[in-house]
Amino acid sequence: MLANEARLERWERKVEWPLTALAVVFLAAYAWQVLDDHGAMHFVLEIVLWLVWGVFAADFVTRMTLAQNKAKFLKTHIFDLLAVVLPMVRQLRVLRLITVITLLNKKFQHKIRQRVSIYVAGVTVIVVFCASLAVLDAERHAENASITTFGDALWWTLTTMSTVGYGDRYPVTGEGRLVAGLLMVGGIALLGVITGTIASWLVEKLRGVEEAELETAQELRNLRSEIAELRKELNARSGG
Protein backbone atom coordinates (compact mmCIF):
# COMPACT_ATOMS: atom_id res chain seq x y z
CA MET A 1 0.00 0.00 0.00
CA LEU A 2 2.73 2.44 1.02
CA ALA A 3 4.62 1.53 -2.14
CA ASN A 4 1.60 2.59 -4.18
CA GLU A 5 1.45 5.97 -2.40
CA ALA A 6 5.15 6.51 -3.07
CA ARG A 7 4.61 5.66 -6.73
CA LEU A 8 1.66 8.06 -6.82
CA GLU A 9 3.84 10.90 -5.50
CA ARG A 10 6.59 10.09 -8.01
CA TRP A 11 4.03 9.98 -10.83
CA GLU A 12 2.54 13.36 -9.87
CA ARG A 13 5.99 14.97 -9.70
CA LYS A 14 6.96 13.43 -13.03
CA VAL A 15 3.89 14.56 -14.98
CA GLU A 16 3.34 17.94 -13.29
CA TRP A 17 5.13 20.08 -15.88
CA PRO A 18 4.15 18.04 -18.98
CA LEU A 19 0.47 18.31 -17.97
CA THR A 20 0.87 22.01 -17.28
CA ALA A 21 2.29 22.46 -20.79
CA LEU A 22 -0.63 20.47 -22.19
CA ALA A 23 -3.00 22.74 -20.27
CA VAL A 24 -1.48 25.72 -22.06
CA VAL A 25 -1.90 23.92 -25.41
CA PHE A 26 -5.48 23.07 -24.47
CA LEU A 27 -6.34 26.68 -23.63
CA ALA A 28 -4.69 28.00 -26.78
CA ALA A 29 -6.52 25.48 -29.00
CA TYR A 30 -9.84 26.06 -27.27
CA ALA A 31 -9.49 29.86 -27.48
CA TRP A 32 -8.55 29.64 -31.17
CA GLN A 33 -11.52 27.41 -31.88
CA VAL A 34 -14.00 29.67 -30.06
CA LEU A 35 -12.68 32.98 -31.38
CA ASP A 36 -12.31 31.68 -34.95
CA ASP A 37 -15.76 30.13 -35.21
CA HIS A 38 -16.16 27.83 -38.24
CA GLY A 39 -12.55 28.53 -39.27
CA ALA A 40 -10.54 26.24 -41.51
CA MET A 41 -8.71 24.78 -38.48
CA HIS A 42 -11.85 23.98 -36.49
CA PHE A 43 -11.72 20.22 -37.11
CA VAL A 44 -7.97 19.99 -36.41
CA LEU A 45 -8.37 21.98 -33.19
CA GLU A 46 -11.20 19.68 -32.10
CA ILE A 47 -8.89 16.68 -32.54
CA VAL A 48 -6.18 18.42 -30.50
CA LEU A 49 -8.67 19.16 -27.71
CA TRP A 50 -9.85 15.57 -27.51
CA LEU A 51 -6.29 14.21 -27.58
CA VAL A 52 -5.26 16.45 -24.70
CA TRP A 53 -8.46 15.54 -22.86
CA GLY A 54 -7.53 11.87 -23.37
CA VAL A 55 -4.13 12.47 -21.74
CA PHE A 56 -5.80 14.16 -18.76
CA ALA A 57 -8.25 11.24 -18.47
CA ALA A 58 -5.38 8.73 -18.56
CA ASP A 59 -3.54 10.72 -15.89
CA PHE A 60 -6.61 10.70 -13.63
CA VAL A 61 -7.13 6.95 -14.05
CA THR A 62 -3.43 6.30 -13.34
CA ARG A 63 -3.47 8.40 -10.17
CA MET A 64 -6.67 6.75 -8.94
CA THR A 65 -5.15 3.30 -9.59
CA LEU A 66 -2.03 4.20 -7.59
CA ALA A 67 -3.98 5.79 -4.72
CA GLN A 68 -4.16 3.67 -1.57
CA ASN A 69 -7.61 4.91 -0.52
CA LYS A 70 -9.55 5.32 -3.74
CA ALA A 71 -12.72 6.64 -2.06
CA LYS A 72 -10.71 9.39 -0.34
CA PHE A 73 -8.91 10.13 -3.61
CA LEU A 74 -12.22 10.65 -5.41
CA LYS A 75 -13.55 12.90 -2.62
CA THR A 76 -10.45 15.09 -2.70
CA HIS A 77 -10.27 15.23 -6.52
CA ILE A 78 -13.87 16.05 -7.44
CA PHE A 79 -12.79 18.87 -9.75
CA ASP A 80 -10.38 16.59 -11.62
CA LEU A 81 -13.12 13.99 -11.97
CA LEU A 82 -15.58 16.54 -13.37
CA ALA A 83 -12.96 17.88 -15.79
CA VAL A 84 -12.48 14.36 -17.15
CA VAL A 85 -16.07 13.08 -17.07
CA LEU A 86 -17.83 16.21 -18.32
CA PRO A 87 -16.42 17.34 -21.69
CA MET A 88 -18.61 20.41 -21.31
CA VAL A 89 -16.31 21.83 -18.63
CA ARG A 90 -13.05 20.28 -19.77
CA GLN A 91 -11.56 23.71 -20.52
CA LEU A 92 -11.46 24.41 -16.78
CA ARG A 93 -8.57 21.94 -16.61
CA VAL A 94 -6.40 24.91 -17.55
CA LEU A 95 -6.39 25.82 -13.86
CA ARG A 96 -3.30 23.62 -13.69
CA LEU A 97 -1.57 26.84 -14.75
CA ILE A 98 -1.71 27.77 -11.08
CA THR A 99 1.42 25.57 -10.85
CA VAL A 100 3.29 28.22 -12.83
CA ILE A 101 2.11 30.92 -10.44
CA THR A 102 3.24 28.77 -7.51
CA LEU A 103 6.77 28.47 -8.91
CA LEU A 104 7.03 32.19 -9.66
CA ASN A 105 5.75 32.89 -6.19
CA LYS A 106 8.53 31.10 -4.31
CA LYS A 107 10.51 34.27 -3.68
CA PHE A 108 7.54 35.63 -1.73
CA GLN A 109 7.18 32.58 0.50
CA HIS A 110 8.20 34.58 3.59
CA LYS A 111 5.18 36.88 3.14
CA ILE A 112 1.81 35.12 3.30
CA ARG A 113 -0.13 38.20 2.20
CA GLN A 114 2.06 38.71 -0.89
CA ARG A 115 1.70 35.06 -1.87
CA VAL A 116 -2.08 35.18 -1.59
CA SER A 117 -2.17 38.36 -3.68
CA ILE A 118 -0.29 36.68 -6.52
CA TYR A 119 -2.55 33.62 -6.37
CA VAL A 120 -5.66 35.80 -6.45
CA ALA A 121 -4.38 37.84 -9.41
CA GLY A 122 -3.39 34.74 -11.39
CA VAL A 123 -6.58 32.81 -10.67
CA THR A 124 -8.73 35.85 -11.48
CA VAL A 125 -7.14 36.30 -14.92
CA ILE A 126 -7.46 32.59 -15.74
CA VAL A 127 -11.06 32.31 -14.55
CA VAL A 128 -12.15 35.48 -16.38
CA PHE A 129 -10.59 34.33 -19.66
CA CYS A 130 -11.91 30.76 -19.44
CA ALA A 131 -15.40 31.84 -18.37
CA SER A 132 -15.57 34.35 -21.22
CA LEU A 133 -14.62 31.69 -23.75
CA ALA A 134 -17.01 29.14 -22.24
CA VAL A 135 -20.05 31.43 -22.18
CA LEU A 136 -19.34 32.69 -25.70
CA ASP A 137 -19.06 29.11 -26.94
CA ALA A 138 -22.36 28.22 -25.28
CA GLU A 139 -24.36 31.33 -26.15
CA ARG A 140 -23.18 32.62 -29.51
CA HIS A 141 -25.55 30.60 -31.71
CA ALA A 142 -28.51 30.40 -29.31
CA GLU A 143 -31.83 32.02 -30.16
CA ASN A 144 -32.25 35.51 -28.63
CA ALA A 145 -28.63 35.40 -27.42
CA SER A 146 -27.24 38.66 -26.03
CA ILE A 147 -23.66 37.36 -25.77
CA THR A 148 -22.43 37.00 -29.35
CA THR A 149 -18.89 38.43 -29.31
CA PHE A 150 -15.87 37.98 -27.08
CA GLY A 151 -16.25 41.60 -25.95
CA ASP A 152 -19.80 40.84 -24.82
CA ALA A 153 -18.61 37.71 -23.03
CA LEU A 154 -15.76 39.52 -21.29
CA TRP A 155 -18.07 42.34 -20.14
CA TRP A 156 -20.63 39.82 -18.87
CA THR A 157 -17.92 37.86 -17.02
CA LEU A 158 -16.56 40.95 -15.27
CA THR A 159 -19.99 42.20 -14.19
CA THR A 160 -21.07 38.75 -13.03
CA MET A 161 -17.86 37.95 -11.20
CA SER A 162 -17.92 41.27 -9.37
CA THR A 163 -21.61 40.60 -8.45
CA VAL A 164 -22.64 43.87 -10.17
CA GLY A 165 -24.83 42.23 -12.82
CA TYR A 166 -26.09 45.07 -15.02
CA GLY A 167 -28.46 42.73 -16.85
CA ASP A 168 -27.61 44.03 -20.32
CA ARG A 169 -25.97 40.70 -21.13
CA TYR A 170 -27.18 37.35 -19.80
CA PRO A 171 -27.02 33.65 -20.75
CA VAL A 172 -30.06 31.93 -22.21
CA THR A 173 -28.75 28.36 -22.54
CA GLY A 174 -28.39 25.72 -19.85
CA GLU A 175 -24.64 25.50 -20.36
CA GLY A 176 -24.28 29.26 -20.22
CA ARG A 177 -26.26 29.41 -16.99
CA LEU A 178 -24.08 26.67 -15.52
CA VAL A 179 -21.02 28.79 -16.30
CA ALA A 180 -22.82 31.75 -14.72
CA GLY A 181 -23.55 29.82 -11.54
CA LEU A 182 -19.98 28.66 -11.17
CA LEU A 183 -18.73 32.16 -11.90
CA MET A 184 -20.99 33.69 -9.24
CA VAL A 185 -19.69 31.29 -6.60
CA GLY A 186 -16.11 31.85 -7.74
CA GLY A 187 -16.59 35.61 -7.77
CA ILE A 188 -17.87 35.64 -4.20
CA ALA A 189 -14.96 33.46 -3.09
CA LEU A 190 -12.39 35.67 -4.83
CA LEU A 191 -13.94 38.84 -3.41
CA GLY A 192 -13.74 37.25 0.03
CA VAL A 193 -10.06 36.46 -0.44
CA ILE A 194 -9.35 39.97 -1.73
CA THR A 195 -11.22 41.54 1.21
CA GLY A 196 -9.36 39.29 3.63
CA THR A 197 -6.04 40.21 2.01
CA ILE A 198 -6.74 43.94 2.33
CA ALA A 199 -7.86 43.48 5.94
CA SER A 200 -4.70 41.51 6.66
CA TRP A 201 -2.60 44.29 5.16
CA LEU A 202 -4.36 46.96 7.26
CA VAL A 203 -4.00 44.91 10.45
CA GLU A 204 -0.33 44.37 9.68
CA LYS A 205 0.21 48.11 9.17
CA LEU A 206 -1.68 49.04 12.35
CA ARG A 207 0.20 46.41 14.32
CA GLY A 208 3.46 47.85 13.02
CA VAL A 209 2.46 51.34 14.15
CA GLU A 210 1.40 50.03 17.56
CA GLU A 211 4.65 48.12 18.00
CA ALA A 212 6.65 51.21 17.01
CA GLU A 213 4.76 53.29 19.59
CA LEU A 214 5.40 50.69 22.28
CA GLU A 215 9.10 50.58 21.40
CA THR A 216 9.29 54.39 21.56
CA ALA A 217 7.52 54.45 24.94
CA GLN A 218 9.90 51.80 26.27
CA GLU A 219 12.91 53.76 25.03
CA LEU A 220 11.56 56.89 26.77
CA ARG A 221 11.14 54.97 30.02
CA ASN A 222 14.67 53.61 29.74
CA LEU A 223 15.99 57.09 29.01
CA ARG A 224 14.19 58.53 32.06
CA SER A 225 15.61 55.75 34.23
CA GLU A 226 19.12 56.49 32.99
CA ILE A 227 18.65 60.21 33.63
CA ALA A 228 17.40 59.47 37.15
CA GLU A 229 20.42 57.26 37.80
CA LEU A 230 22.75 59.99 36.54
CA ARG A 231 21.08 62.54 38.81
CA LYS A 232 21.50 60.25 41.80
CA GLU A 233 25.14 59.71 40.95
CA LEU A 234 25.75 63.46 40.52
CA ASN A 235 23.95 64.22 43.78
CA ALA A 236 25.99 61.58 45.58
CA ARG A 237 29.28 63.02 44.27
CA SER A 238 28.29 66.61 45.04
CA GLY A 239 27.13 65.64 48.53
CA GLY A 240 30.35 63.80 49.17
GROMACS .gro file of C-alpha atoms in nm:
model
  240
    1MET     CA    1   0.000   0.000   0.000
    2LEU     CA    2   0.273   0.244   0.102
    3ALA     CA    3   0.462   0.153  -0.214
    4ASN     CA    4   0.160   0.259  -0.418
    5GLU     CA    5   0.145   0.597  -0.240
    6ALA     CA    6   0.515   0.651  -0.307
    7ARG     CA    7   0.461   0.566  -0.673
    8LEU     CA    8   0.166   0.806  -0.682
    9GLU     CA    9   0.384   1.090  -0.550
   10ARG     CA   10   0.659   1.009  -0.801
   11TRP     CA   11   0.403   0.998  -1.083
   12GLU     CA   12   0.254   1.336  -0.987
   13ARG     CA   13   0.599   1.497  -0.970
   14LYS     CA   14   0.696   1.343  -1.303
   15VAL     CA   15   0.389   1.456  -1.498
   16GLU     CA   16   0.334   1.794  -1.329
   17TRP     CA   17   0.513   2.008  -1.588
   18PRO     CA   18   0.415   1.804  -1.898
   19LEU     CA   19   0.047   1.831  -1.797
   20THR     CA   20   0.087   2.201  -1.728
   21ALA     CA   21   0.229   2.246  -2.079
   22LEU     CA   22  -0.063   2.047  -2.219
   23ALA     CA   23  -0.300   2.274  -2.027
   24VAL     CA   24  -0.148   2.572  -2.206
   25VAL     CA   25  -0.190   2.392  -2.541
   26PHE     CA   26  -0.548   2.307  -2.447
   27LEU     CA   27  -0.634   2.668  -2.363
   28ALA     CA   28  -0.469   2.800  -2.678
   29ALA     CA   29  -0.652   2.548  -2.900
   30TYR     CA   30  -0.984   2.606  -2.727
   31ALA     CA   31  -0.949   2.986  -2.748
   32TRP     CA   32  -0.855   2.964  -3.117
   33GLN     CA   33  -1.152   2.741  -3.188
   34VAL     CA   34  -1.400   2.967  -3.006
   35LEU     CA   35  -1.268   3.298  -3.138
   36ASP     CA   36  -1.231   3.168  -3.495
   37ASP     CA   37  -1.576   3.013  -3.521
   38HIS     CA   38  -1.616   2.783  -3.824
   39GLY     CA   39  -1.255   2.853  -3.927
   40ALA     CA   40  -1.054   2.624  -4.151
   41MET     CA   41  -0.871   2.478  -3.848
   42HIS     CA   42  -1.185   2.398  -3.649
   43PHE     CA   43  -1.172   2.022  -3.711
   44VAL     CA   44  -0.797   1.999  -3.641
   45LEU     CA   45  -0.837   2.198  -3.319
   46GLU     CA   46  -1.120   1.968  -3.210
   47ILE     CA   47  -0.889   1.668  -3.254
   48VAL     CA   48  -0.618   1.842  -3.050
   49LEU     CA   49  -0.867   1.916  -2.771
   50TRP     CA   50  -0.985   1.557  -2.751
   51LEU     CA   51  -0.629   1.421  -2.758
   52VAL     CA   52  -0.526   1.645  -2.470
   53TRP     CA   53  -0.846   1.554  -2.286
   54GLY     CA   54  -0.753   1.187  -2.337
   55VAL     CA   55  -0.413   1.247  -2.174
   56PHE     CA   56  -0.580   1.416  -1.876
   57ALA     CA   57  -0.825   1.124  -1.847
   58ALA     CA   58  -0.538   0.873  -1.856
   59ASP     CA   59  -0.354   1.072  -1.589
   60PHE     CA   60  -0.661   1.070  -1.363
   61VAL     CA   61  -0.713   0.695  -1.405
   62THR     CA   62  -0.343   0.630  -1.334
   63ARG     CA   63  -0.347   0.840  -1.017
   64MET     CA   64  -0.667   0.675  -0.894
   65THR     CA   65  -0.515   0.330  -0.959
   66LEU     CA   66  -0.203   0.420  -0.759
   67ALA     CA   67  -0.398   0.579  -0.472
   68GLN     CA   68  -0.416   0.367  -0.157
   69ASN     CA   69  -0.761   0.491  -0.052
   70LYS     CA   70  -0.955   0.532  -0.374
   71ALA     CA   71  -1.272   0.664  -0.206
   72LYS     CA   72  -1.071   0.939  -0.034
   73PHE     CA   73  -0.891   1.013  -0.361
   74LEU     CA   74  -1.222   1.065  -0.541
   75LYS     CA   75  -1.355   1.290  -0.262
   76THR     CA   76  -1.045   1.509  -0.270
   77HIS     CA   77  -1.027   1.523  -0.652
   78ILE     CA   78  -1.387   1.605  -0.744
   79PHE     CA   79  -1.279   1.887  -0.975
   80ASP     CA   80  -1.038   1.659  -1.162
   81LEU     CA   81  -1.312   1.399  -1.197
   82LEU     CA   82  -1.558   1.654  -1.337
   83ALA     CA   83  -1.296   1.788  -1.579
   84VAL     CA   84  -1.248   1.436  -1.715
   85VAL     CA   85  -1.607   1.308  -1.707
   86LEU     CA   86  -1.783   1.621  -1.832
   87PRO     CA   87  -1.642   1.734  -2.169
   88MET     CA   88  -1.861   2.041  -2.131
   89VAL     CA   89  -1.631   2.183  -1.863
   90ARG     CA   90  -1.305   2.028  -1.977
   91GLN     CA   91  -1.156   2.371  -2.052
   92LEU     CA   92  -1.146   2.441  -1.678
   93ARG     CA   93  -0.857   2.194  -1.661
   94VAL     CA   94  -0.640   2.491  -1.755
   95LEU     CA   95  -0.639   2.582  -1.386
   96ARG     CA   96  -0.330   2.362  -1.369
   97LEU     CA   97  -0.157   2.684  -1.475
   98ILE     CA   98  -0.171   2.777  -1.108
   99THR     CA   99   0.142   2.557  -1.085
  100VAL     CA  100   0.329   2.822  -1.283
  101ILE     CA  101   0.211   3.092  -1.044
  102THR     CA  102   0.324   2.877  -0.751
  103LEU     CA  103   0.677   2.847  -0.891
  104LEU     CA  104   0.703   3.219  -0.966
  105ASN     CA  105   0.575   3.289  -0.619
  106LYS     CA  106   0.853   3.110  -0.431
  107LYS     CA  107   1.051   3.427  -0.368
  108PHE     CA  108   0.754   3.563  -0.173
  109GLN     CA  109   0.718   3.258   0.050
  110HIS     CA  110   0.820   3.458   0.359
  111LYS     CA  111   0.518   3.688   0.314
  112ILE     CA  112   0.181   3.512   0.330
  113ARG     CA  113  -0.013   3.820   0.220
  114GLN     CA  114   0.206   3.871  -0.089
  115ARG     CA  115   0.170   3.506  -0.187
  116VAL     CA  116  -0.208   3.518  -0.159
  117SER     CA  117  -0.217   3.836  -0.368
  118ILE     CA  118  -0.029   3.668  -0.652
  119TYR     CA  119  -0.255   3.362  -0.637
  120VAL     CA  120  -0.566   3.580  -0.645
  121ALA     CA  121  -0.438   3.784  -0.941
  122GLY     CA  122  -0.339   3.474  -1.139
  123VAL     CA  123  -0.658   3.281  -1.067
  124THR     CA  124  -0.873   3.585  -1.148
  125VAL     CA  125  -0.714   3.630  -1.492
  126ILE     CA  126  -0.746   3.259  -1.574
  127VAL     CA  127  -1.106   3.231  -1.455
  128VAL     CA  128  -1.215   3.548  -1.638
  129PHE     CA  129  -1.059   3.433  -1.966
  130CYS     CA  130  -1.191   3.076  -1.944
  131ALA     CA  131  -1.540   3.184  -1.837
  132SER     CA  132  -1.557   3.435  -2.122
  133LEU     CA  133  -1.462   3.169  -2.375
  134ALA     CA  134  -1.701   2.914  -2.224
  135VAL     CA  135  -2.005   3.143  -2.218
  136LEU     CA  136  -1.934   3.269  -2.570
  137ASP     CA  137  -1.906   2.911  -2.694
  138ALA     CA  138  -2.236   2.822  -2.528
  139GLU     CA  139  -2.436   3.133  -2.615
  140ARG     CA  140  -2.318   3.262  -2.951
  141HIS     CA  141  -2.555   3.060  -3.171
  142ALA     CA  142  -2.851   3.040  -2.931
  143GLU     CA  143  -3.183   3.202  -3.016
  144ASN     CA  144  -3.225   3.551  -2.863
  145ALA     CA  145  -2.863   3.540  -2.742
  146SER     CA  146  -2.724   3.866  -2.603
  147ILE     CA  147  -2.366   3.736  -2.577
  148THR     CA  148  -2.243   3.700  -2.935
  149THR     CA  149  -1.889   3.843  -2.931
  150PHE     CA  150  -1.587   3.798  -2.708
  151GLY     CA  151  -1.625   4.160  -2.595
  152ASP     CA  152  -1.980   4.084  -2.482
  153ALA     CA  153  -1.861   3.771  -2.303
  154LEU     CA  154  -1.576   3.952  -2.129
  155TRP     CA  155  -1.807   4.234  -2.014
  156TRP     CA  156  -2.063   3.982  -1.887
  157THR     CA  157  -1.792   3.786  -1.702
  158LEU     CA  158  -1.656   4.095  -1.527
  159THR     CA  159  -1.999   4.220  -1.419
  160THR     CA  160  -2.107   3.875  -1.303
  161MET     CA  161  -1.786   3.795  -1.120
  162SER     CA  162  -1.792   4.127  -0.937
  163THR     CA  163  -2.161   4.060  -0.845
  164VAL     CA  164  -2.264   4.387  -1.017
  165GLY     CA  165  -2.483   4.223  -1.282
  166TYR     CA  166  -2.609   4.507  -1.502
  167GLY     CA  167  -2.846   4.273  -1.685
  168ASP     CA  168  -2.761   4.403  -2.032
  169ARG     CA  169  -2.597   4.070  -2.113
  170TYR     CA  170  -2.718   3.735  -1.980
  171PRO     CA  171  -2.702   3.365  -2.075
  172VAL     CA  172  -3.006   3.193  -2.221
  173THR     CA  173  -2.875   2.836  -2.254
  174GLY     CA  174  -2.839   2.572  -1.985
  175GLU     CA  175  -2.464   2.550  -2.036
  176GLY     CA  176  -2.428   2.926  -2.022
  177ARG     CA  177  -2.626   2.941  -1.699
  178LEU     CA  178  -2.408   2.667  -1.552
  179VAL     CA  179  -2.102   2.879  -1.630
  180ALA     CA  180  -2.282   3.175  -1.472
  181GLY     CA  181  -2.355   2.982  -1.154
  182LEU     CA  182  -1.998   2.866  -1.117
  183LEU     CA  183  -1.873   3.216  -1.190
  184MET     CA  184  -2.099   3.369  -0.924
  185VAL     CA  185  -1.969   3.129  -0.660
  186GLY     CA  186  -1.611   3.185  -0.774
  187GLY     CA  187  -1.659   3.561  -0.777
  188ILE     CA  188  -1.787   3.564  -0.420
  189ALA     CA  189  -1.496   3.346  -0.309
  190LEU     CA  190  -1.239   3.567  -0.483
  191LEU     CA  191  -1.394   3.884  -0.341
  192GLY     CA  192  -1.374   3.725   0.003
  193VAL     CA  193  -1.006   3.646  -0.044
  194ILE     CA  194  -0.935   3.997  -0.173
  195THR     CA  195  -1.122   4.154   0.121
  196GLY     CA  196  -0.936   3.929   0.363
  197THR     CA  197  -0.604   4.021   0.201
  198ILE     CA  198  -0.674   4.394   0.233
  199ALA     CA  199  -0.786   4.348   0.594
  200SER     CA  200  -0.470   4.151   0.666
  201TRP     CA  201  -0.260   4.429   0.516
  202LEU     CA  202  -0.436   4.696   0.726
  203VAL     CA  203  -0.400   4.491   1.045
  204GLU     CA  204  -0.033   4.437   0.968
  205LYS     CA  205   0.021   4.811   0.917
  206LEU     CA  206  -0.168   4.904   1.235
  207ARG     CA  207   0.020   4.641   1.432
  208GLY     CA  208   0.346   4.785   1.302
  209VAL     CA  209   0.246   5.134   1.415
  210GLU     CA  210   0.140   5.003   1.756
  211GLU     CA  211   0.465   4.812   1.800
  212ALA     CA  212   0.665   5.121   1.701
  213GLU     CA  213   0.476   5.329   1.959
  214LEU     CA  214   0.540   5.069   2.228
  215GLU     CA  215   0.910   5.058   2.140
  216THR     CA  216   0.929   5.439   2.156
  217ALA     CA  217   0.752   5.445   2.494
  218GLN     CA  218   0.990   5.180   2.627
  219GLU     CA  219   1.291   5.376   2.503
  220LEU     CA  220   1.156   5.689   2.677
  221ARG     CA  221   1.114   5.497   3.002
  222ASN     CA  222   1.467   5.361   2.974
  223LEU     CA  223   1.599   5.709   2.901
  224ARG     CA  224   1.419   5.853   3.206
  225SER     CA  225   1.561   5.575   3.423
  226GLU     CA  226   1.912   5.649   3.299
  227ILE     CA  227   1.865   6.021   3.363
  228ALA     CA  228   1.740   5.947   3.715
  229GLU     CA  229   2.042   5.726   3.780
  230LEU     CA  230   2.275   5.999   3.654
  231ARG     CA  231   2.108   6.254   3.881
  232LYS     CA  232   2.150   6.025   4.180
  233GLU     CA  233   2.514   5.971   4.095
  234LEU     CA  234   2.575   6.346   4.052
  235ASN     CA  235   2.395   6.422   4.378
  236ALA     CA  236   2.599   6.158   4.558
  237ARG     CA  237   2.928   6.302   4.427
  238SER     CA  238   2.829   6.661   4.504
  239GLY     CA  239   2.713   6.564   4.853
  240GLY     CA  240   3.035   6.380   4.917
   0.00000   0.00000   0.00000
